[in-house]
PDB file of C-alpha atoms in Angstrom:
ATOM      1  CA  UNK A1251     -20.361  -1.177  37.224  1.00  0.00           C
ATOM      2  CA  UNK A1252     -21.216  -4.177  35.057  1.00  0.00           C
ATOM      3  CA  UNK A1253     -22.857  -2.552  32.819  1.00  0.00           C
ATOM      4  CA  UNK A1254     -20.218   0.196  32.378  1.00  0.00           C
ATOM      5  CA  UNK A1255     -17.585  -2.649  31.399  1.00  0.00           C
ATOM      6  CA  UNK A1256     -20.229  -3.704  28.898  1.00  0.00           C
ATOM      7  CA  UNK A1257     -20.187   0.167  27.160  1.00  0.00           C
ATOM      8  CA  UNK A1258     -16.494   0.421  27.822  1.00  0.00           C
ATOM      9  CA  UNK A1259     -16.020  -3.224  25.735  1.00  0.00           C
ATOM     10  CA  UNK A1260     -18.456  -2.141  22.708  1.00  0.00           C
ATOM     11  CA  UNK A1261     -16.884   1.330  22.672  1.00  0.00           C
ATOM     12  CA  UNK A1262     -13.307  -0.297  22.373  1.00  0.00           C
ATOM     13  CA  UNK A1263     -14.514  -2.902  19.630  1.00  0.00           C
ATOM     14  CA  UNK A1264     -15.758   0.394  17.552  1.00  0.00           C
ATOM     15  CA  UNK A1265     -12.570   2.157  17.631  1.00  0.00           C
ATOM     16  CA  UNK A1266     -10.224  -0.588  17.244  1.00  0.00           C
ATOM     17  CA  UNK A1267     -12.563  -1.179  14.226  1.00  0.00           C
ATOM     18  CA  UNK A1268     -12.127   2.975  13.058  1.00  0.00           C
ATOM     19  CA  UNK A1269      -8.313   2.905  13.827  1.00  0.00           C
ATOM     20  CA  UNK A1270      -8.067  -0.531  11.826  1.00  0.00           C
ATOM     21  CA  UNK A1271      -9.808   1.318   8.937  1.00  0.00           C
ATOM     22  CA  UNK A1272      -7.973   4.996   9.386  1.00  0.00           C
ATOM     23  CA  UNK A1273      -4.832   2.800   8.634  1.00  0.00           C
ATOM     24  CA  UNK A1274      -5.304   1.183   5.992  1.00  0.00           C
ATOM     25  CA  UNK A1275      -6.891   3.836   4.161  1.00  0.00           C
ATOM     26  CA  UNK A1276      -3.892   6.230   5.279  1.00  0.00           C
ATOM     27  CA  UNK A1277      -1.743   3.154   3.402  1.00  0.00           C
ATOM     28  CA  UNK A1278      -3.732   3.707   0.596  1.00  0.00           C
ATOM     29  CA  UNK A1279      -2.304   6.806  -0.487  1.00  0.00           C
ATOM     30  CA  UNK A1280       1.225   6.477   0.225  1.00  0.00           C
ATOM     31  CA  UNK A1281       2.477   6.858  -3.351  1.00  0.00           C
ATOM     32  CA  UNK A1282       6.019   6.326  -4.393  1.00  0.00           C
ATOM     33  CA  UNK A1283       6.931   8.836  -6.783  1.00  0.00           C
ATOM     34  CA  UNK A1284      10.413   8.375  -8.644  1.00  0.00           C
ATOM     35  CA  UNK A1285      11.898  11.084 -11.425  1.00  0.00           C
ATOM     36  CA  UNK A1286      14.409  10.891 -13.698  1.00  0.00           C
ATOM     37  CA  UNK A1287      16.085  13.570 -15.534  1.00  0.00           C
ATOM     38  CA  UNK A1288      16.799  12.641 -18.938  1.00  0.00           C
ATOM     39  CA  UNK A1289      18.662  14.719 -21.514  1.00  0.00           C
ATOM     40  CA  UNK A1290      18.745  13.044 -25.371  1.00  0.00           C
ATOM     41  CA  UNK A1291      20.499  14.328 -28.463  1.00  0.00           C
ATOM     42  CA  UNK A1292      18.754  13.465 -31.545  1.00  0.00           C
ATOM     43  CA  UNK A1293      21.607  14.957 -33.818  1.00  0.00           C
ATOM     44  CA  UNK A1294      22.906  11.192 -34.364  1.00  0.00           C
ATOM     45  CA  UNK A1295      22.138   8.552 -36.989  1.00  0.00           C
ATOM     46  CA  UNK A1296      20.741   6.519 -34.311  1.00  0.00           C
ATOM     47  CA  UNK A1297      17.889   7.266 -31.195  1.00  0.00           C
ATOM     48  CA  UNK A1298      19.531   7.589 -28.227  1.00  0.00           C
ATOM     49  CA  UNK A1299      18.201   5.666 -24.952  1.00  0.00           C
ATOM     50  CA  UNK A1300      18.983   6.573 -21.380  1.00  0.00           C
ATOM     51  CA  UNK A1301      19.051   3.829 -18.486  1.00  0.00           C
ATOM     52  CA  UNK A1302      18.077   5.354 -15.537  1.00  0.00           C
ATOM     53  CA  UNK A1303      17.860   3.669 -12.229  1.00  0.00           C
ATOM     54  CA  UNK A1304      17.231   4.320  -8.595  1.00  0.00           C
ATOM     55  CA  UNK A1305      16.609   2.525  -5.529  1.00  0.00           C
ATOM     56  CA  UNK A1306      14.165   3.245  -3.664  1.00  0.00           C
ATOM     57  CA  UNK A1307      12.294   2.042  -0.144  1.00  0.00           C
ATOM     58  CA  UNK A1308       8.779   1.750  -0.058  1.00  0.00           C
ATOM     59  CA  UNK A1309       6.468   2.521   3.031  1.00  0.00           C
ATOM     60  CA  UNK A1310       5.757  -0.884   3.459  1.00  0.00           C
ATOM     61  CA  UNK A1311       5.802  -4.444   2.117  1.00  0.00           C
ATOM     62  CA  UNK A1312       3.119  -5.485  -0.142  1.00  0.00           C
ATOM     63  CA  UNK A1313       1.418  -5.191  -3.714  1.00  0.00           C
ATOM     64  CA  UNK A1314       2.454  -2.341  -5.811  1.00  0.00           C
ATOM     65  CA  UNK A1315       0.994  -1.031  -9.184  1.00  0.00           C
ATOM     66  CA  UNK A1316       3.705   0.018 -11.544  1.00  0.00           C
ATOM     67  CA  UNK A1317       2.999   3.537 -13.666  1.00  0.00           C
ATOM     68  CA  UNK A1318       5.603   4.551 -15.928  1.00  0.00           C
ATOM     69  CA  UNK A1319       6.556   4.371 -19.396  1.00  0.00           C
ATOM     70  CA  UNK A1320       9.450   1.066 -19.877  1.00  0.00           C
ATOM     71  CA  UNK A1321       9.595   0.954 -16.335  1.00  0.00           C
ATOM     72  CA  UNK A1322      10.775  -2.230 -14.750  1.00  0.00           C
ATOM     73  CA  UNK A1323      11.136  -3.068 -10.601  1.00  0.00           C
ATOM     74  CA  UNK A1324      13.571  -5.359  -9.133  1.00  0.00           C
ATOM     75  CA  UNK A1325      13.040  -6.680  -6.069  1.00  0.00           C
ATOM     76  CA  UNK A1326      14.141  -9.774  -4.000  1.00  0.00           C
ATOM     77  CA  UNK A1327      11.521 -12.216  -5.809  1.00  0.00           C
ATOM     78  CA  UNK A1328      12.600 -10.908  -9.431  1.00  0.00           C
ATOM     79  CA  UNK A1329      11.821  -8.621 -12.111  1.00  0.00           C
ATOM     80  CA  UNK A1330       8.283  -6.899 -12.849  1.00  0.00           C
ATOM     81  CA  UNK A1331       6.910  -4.704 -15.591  1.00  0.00           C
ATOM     82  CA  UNK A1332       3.177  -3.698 -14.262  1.00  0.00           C
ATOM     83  CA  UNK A1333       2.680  -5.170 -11.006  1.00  0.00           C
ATOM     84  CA  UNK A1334       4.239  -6.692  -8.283  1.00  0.00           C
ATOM     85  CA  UNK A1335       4.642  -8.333  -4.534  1.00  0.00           C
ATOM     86  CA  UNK A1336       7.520  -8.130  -2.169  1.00  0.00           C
ATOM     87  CA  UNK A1337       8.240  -9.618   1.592  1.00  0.00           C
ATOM     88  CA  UNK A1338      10.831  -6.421   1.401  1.00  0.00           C
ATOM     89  CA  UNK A1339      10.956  -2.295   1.412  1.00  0.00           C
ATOM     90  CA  UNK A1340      13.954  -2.337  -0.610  1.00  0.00           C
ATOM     91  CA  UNK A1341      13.414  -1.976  -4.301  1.00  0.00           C
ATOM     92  CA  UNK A1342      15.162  -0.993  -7.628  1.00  0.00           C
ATOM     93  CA  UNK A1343      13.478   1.216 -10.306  1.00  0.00           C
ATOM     94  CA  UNK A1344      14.987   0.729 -13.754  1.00  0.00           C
ATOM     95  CA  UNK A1345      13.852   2.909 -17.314  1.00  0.00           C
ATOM     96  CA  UNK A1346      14.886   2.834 -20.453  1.00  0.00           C
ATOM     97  CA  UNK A1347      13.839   6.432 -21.538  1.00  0.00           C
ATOM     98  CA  UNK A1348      14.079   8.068 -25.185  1.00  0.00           C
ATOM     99  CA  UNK A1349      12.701  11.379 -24.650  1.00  0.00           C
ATOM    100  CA  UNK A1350      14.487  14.017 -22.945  1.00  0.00           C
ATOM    101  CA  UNK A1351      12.889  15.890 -20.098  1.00  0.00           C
ATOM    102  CA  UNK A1352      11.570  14.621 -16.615  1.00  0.00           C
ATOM    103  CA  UNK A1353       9.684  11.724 -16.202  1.00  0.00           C
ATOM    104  CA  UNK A1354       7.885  10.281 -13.492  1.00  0.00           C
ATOM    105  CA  UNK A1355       7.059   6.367 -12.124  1.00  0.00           C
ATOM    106  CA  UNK A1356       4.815   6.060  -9.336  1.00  0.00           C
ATOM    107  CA  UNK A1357       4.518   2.493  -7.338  1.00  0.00           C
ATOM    108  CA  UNK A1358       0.589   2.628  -5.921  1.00  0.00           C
ATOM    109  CA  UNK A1359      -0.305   0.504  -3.284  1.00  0.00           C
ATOM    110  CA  UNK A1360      -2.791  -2.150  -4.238  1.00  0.00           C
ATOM    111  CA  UNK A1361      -4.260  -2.359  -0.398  1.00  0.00           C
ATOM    112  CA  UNK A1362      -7.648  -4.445   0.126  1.00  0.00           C
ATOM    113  CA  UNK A1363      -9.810  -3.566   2.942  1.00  0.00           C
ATOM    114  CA  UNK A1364     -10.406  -6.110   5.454  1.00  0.00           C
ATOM    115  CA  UNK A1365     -13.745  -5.753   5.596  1.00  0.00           C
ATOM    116  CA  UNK A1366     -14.965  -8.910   6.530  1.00  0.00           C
ATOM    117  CA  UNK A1367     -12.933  -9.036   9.032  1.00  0.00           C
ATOM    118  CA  UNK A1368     -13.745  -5.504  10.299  1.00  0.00           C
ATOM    119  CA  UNK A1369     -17.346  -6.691  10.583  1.00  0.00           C
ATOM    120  CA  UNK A1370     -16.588  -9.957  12.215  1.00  0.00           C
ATOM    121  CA  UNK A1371     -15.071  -7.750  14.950  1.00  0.00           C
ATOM    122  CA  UNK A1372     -17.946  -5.798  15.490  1.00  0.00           C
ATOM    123  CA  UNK A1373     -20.666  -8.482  15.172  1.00  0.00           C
ATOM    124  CA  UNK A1374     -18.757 -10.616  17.468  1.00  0.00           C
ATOM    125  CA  UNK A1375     -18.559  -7.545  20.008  1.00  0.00           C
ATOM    126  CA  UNK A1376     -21.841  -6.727  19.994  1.00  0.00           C
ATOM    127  CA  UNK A1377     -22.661 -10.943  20.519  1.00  0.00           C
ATOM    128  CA  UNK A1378     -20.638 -10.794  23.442  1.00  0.00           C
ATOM    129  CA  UNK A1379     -21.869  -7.732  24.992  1.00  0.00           C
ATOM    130  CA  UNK A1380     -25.369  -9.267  24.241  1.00  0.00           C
ATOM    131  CA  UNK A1381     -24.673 -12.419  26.106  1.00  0.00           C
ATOM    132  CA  UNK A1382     -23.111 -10.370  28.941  1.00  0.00           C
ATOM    133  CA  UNK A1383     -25.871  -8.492  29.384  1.00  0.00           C
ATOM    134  CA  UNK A1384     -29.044 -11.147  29.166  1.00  0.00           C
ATOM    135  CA  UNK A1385     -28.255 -13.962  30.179  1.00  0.00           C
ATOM    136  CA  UNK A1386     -25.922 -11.947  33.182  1.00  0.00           C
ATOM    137  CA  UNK A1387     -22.766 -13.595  32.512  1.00  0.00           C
ATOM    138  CA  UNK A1388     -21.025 -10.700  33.774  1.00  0.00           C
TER     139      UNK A1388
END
């Protein structure tokens, strides 16, 4: 029976350690995609601009990448052009667009595998099912 706990411990450490990975690589590639529909008349003396803006909630709180032309995000902690952090989900998407025509900003996740700590997990499961086993600590 011992050394059944032993396998079942090791074989929870393992997929606690797949799961961990599954989840933040699933994070990964939530993308945010926002359009906006612009439609210009260049008839005038002068360029027209449009403002556009949208708010938007992300999948989760974190560091975002910002892809878009003259795209700015506004969040609780302020204003950011290219990349940005926020304790919140709720975000604002502002562009100022001159073409006409549909164009598209997408916040990417910046999300950094743990993988130190992935390995600690392991290595200090398989130290622990080690010590269990020889020096019968179980």
């Amino acid at each position: 029976m011992r050394k059944g706990l032993w396998i079942v411990f090791m074989a929870s450490a393992v997929l606690f350690a797949l799961t961990l990975s599954g989840l933040f690589y699933q994070a990964s590639k939530e993308n945010v995609k926002i359009k906006f529909l612009t439609f210009a008349n260049e008839h005038g003396p002068y360029p027209l601009y449009s403002v556009c803006m949208k708010e938007t909630i992300l999948p989760f709180a974190g560091e975002y990448t910002i892809e878009g032309p003259n795209a700015t995000v506004i969040t609780a902690e302020g204003k950011f052009n290219e990349s940005f952090t926020t304790k919140l989900r709720g975000v604002g998407v502002t562009a100022v667009l001159r073409k006409d025509g549909e164009t598209v900003i997408t916040l990417k996740p910046r999300v950094k595998f743990p993988l130190l700590n992935l390995a600690t997990i392991v290595v200090i499961g398989g130290v622990v099912g080690y010590a269990l086993r020889v020096l019968k600590l179980e």
